[in-house]
Coordinates of C-alpha atoms in Angstrom, one line a residue:
X248 CA 134.4 130.2 111.0
X249 CA 133.7 129.6 107.3
X250 CA 135.3 126.1 107.7
X251 CA 133.0 125.2 110.5
X252 CA 130.1 126.5 108.4
X253 CA 131.0 124.3 105.5
X254 CA 131.4 121.2 107.6
X255 CA 128.0 122.0 109.2
X256 CA 126.3 122.3 105.9
X257 CA 127.8 119.0 104.5
X258 CA 126.9 117.1 107.7
X259 CA 123.4 118.6 107.4
X260 CA 122.9 117.2 103.8
X261 CA 124.3 113.8 104.9
X262 CA 121.8 113.7 107.8
X263 CA 119.0 114.6 105.4
X264 CA 120.0 111.7 103.1
X265 CA 120.2 109.4 106.0
X266 CA 116.8 110.4 107.3
X267 CA 115.3 109.9 103.8
X268 CA 116.8 106.4 103.6
X269 CA 115.5 105.8 107.1
X270 CA 112.0 106.7 106.2
X271 CA 112.1 104.4 103.2
X272 CA 113.5 101.6 105.3
X273 CA 110.9 102.3 108.0
X274 CA 108.1 102.1 105.5
X275 CA 109.3 98.8 104.1
X276 CA 109.9 97.4 107.6
X277 CA 106.5 98.6 108.7
X278 CA 104.7 97.0 105.8
X279 CA 106.6 93.8 106.3
X280 CA 105.8 93.7 110.0
X281 CA 102.1 94.4 109.2
X282 CA 102.1 91.6 106.6
X283 CA 103.7 89.3 109.2
X284 CA 101.0 90.3 111.8
X285 CA 98.2 89.5 109.3
X286 CA 99.7 86.1 108.5
X287 CA 99.9 85.4 112.3
X288 CA 96.3 86.5 112.8
X289 CA 95.1 84.3 109.9
X290 CA 97.2 81.4 111.3
X291 CA 95.7 81.8 114.8
X292 CA 92.1 81.9 113.3
X293 CA 92.6 78.7 111.4
X294 CA 94.3 77.1 114.4
X295 CA 91.1 77.8 116.5
X296 CA 88.9 76.2 113.8
X297 CA 88.5 72.4 113.6
X298 CA 91.4 70.4 112.3
X299 CA 89.6 69.7 109.0
X300 CA 90.0 73.3 107.9
X301 CA 93.8 73.2 108.7
X302 CA 94.1 69.9 106.8
X303 CA 92.4 71.4 103.8
X304 CA 94.9 74.3 103.7
X305 CA 97.9 72.0 104.2

């Protein structure tokens, strides 16, 4: 019984560490995806405008 309890505790701490790393990775991934979305929106806005605006940027 004590053996099971120990293994349960150790797996619990590992899961906590994994979830903590997951939240960090999720935050980084989320911010990256948000940045990518902003770039896409800006690109679409400039694409809708006359070609002169696009040529000025490029």
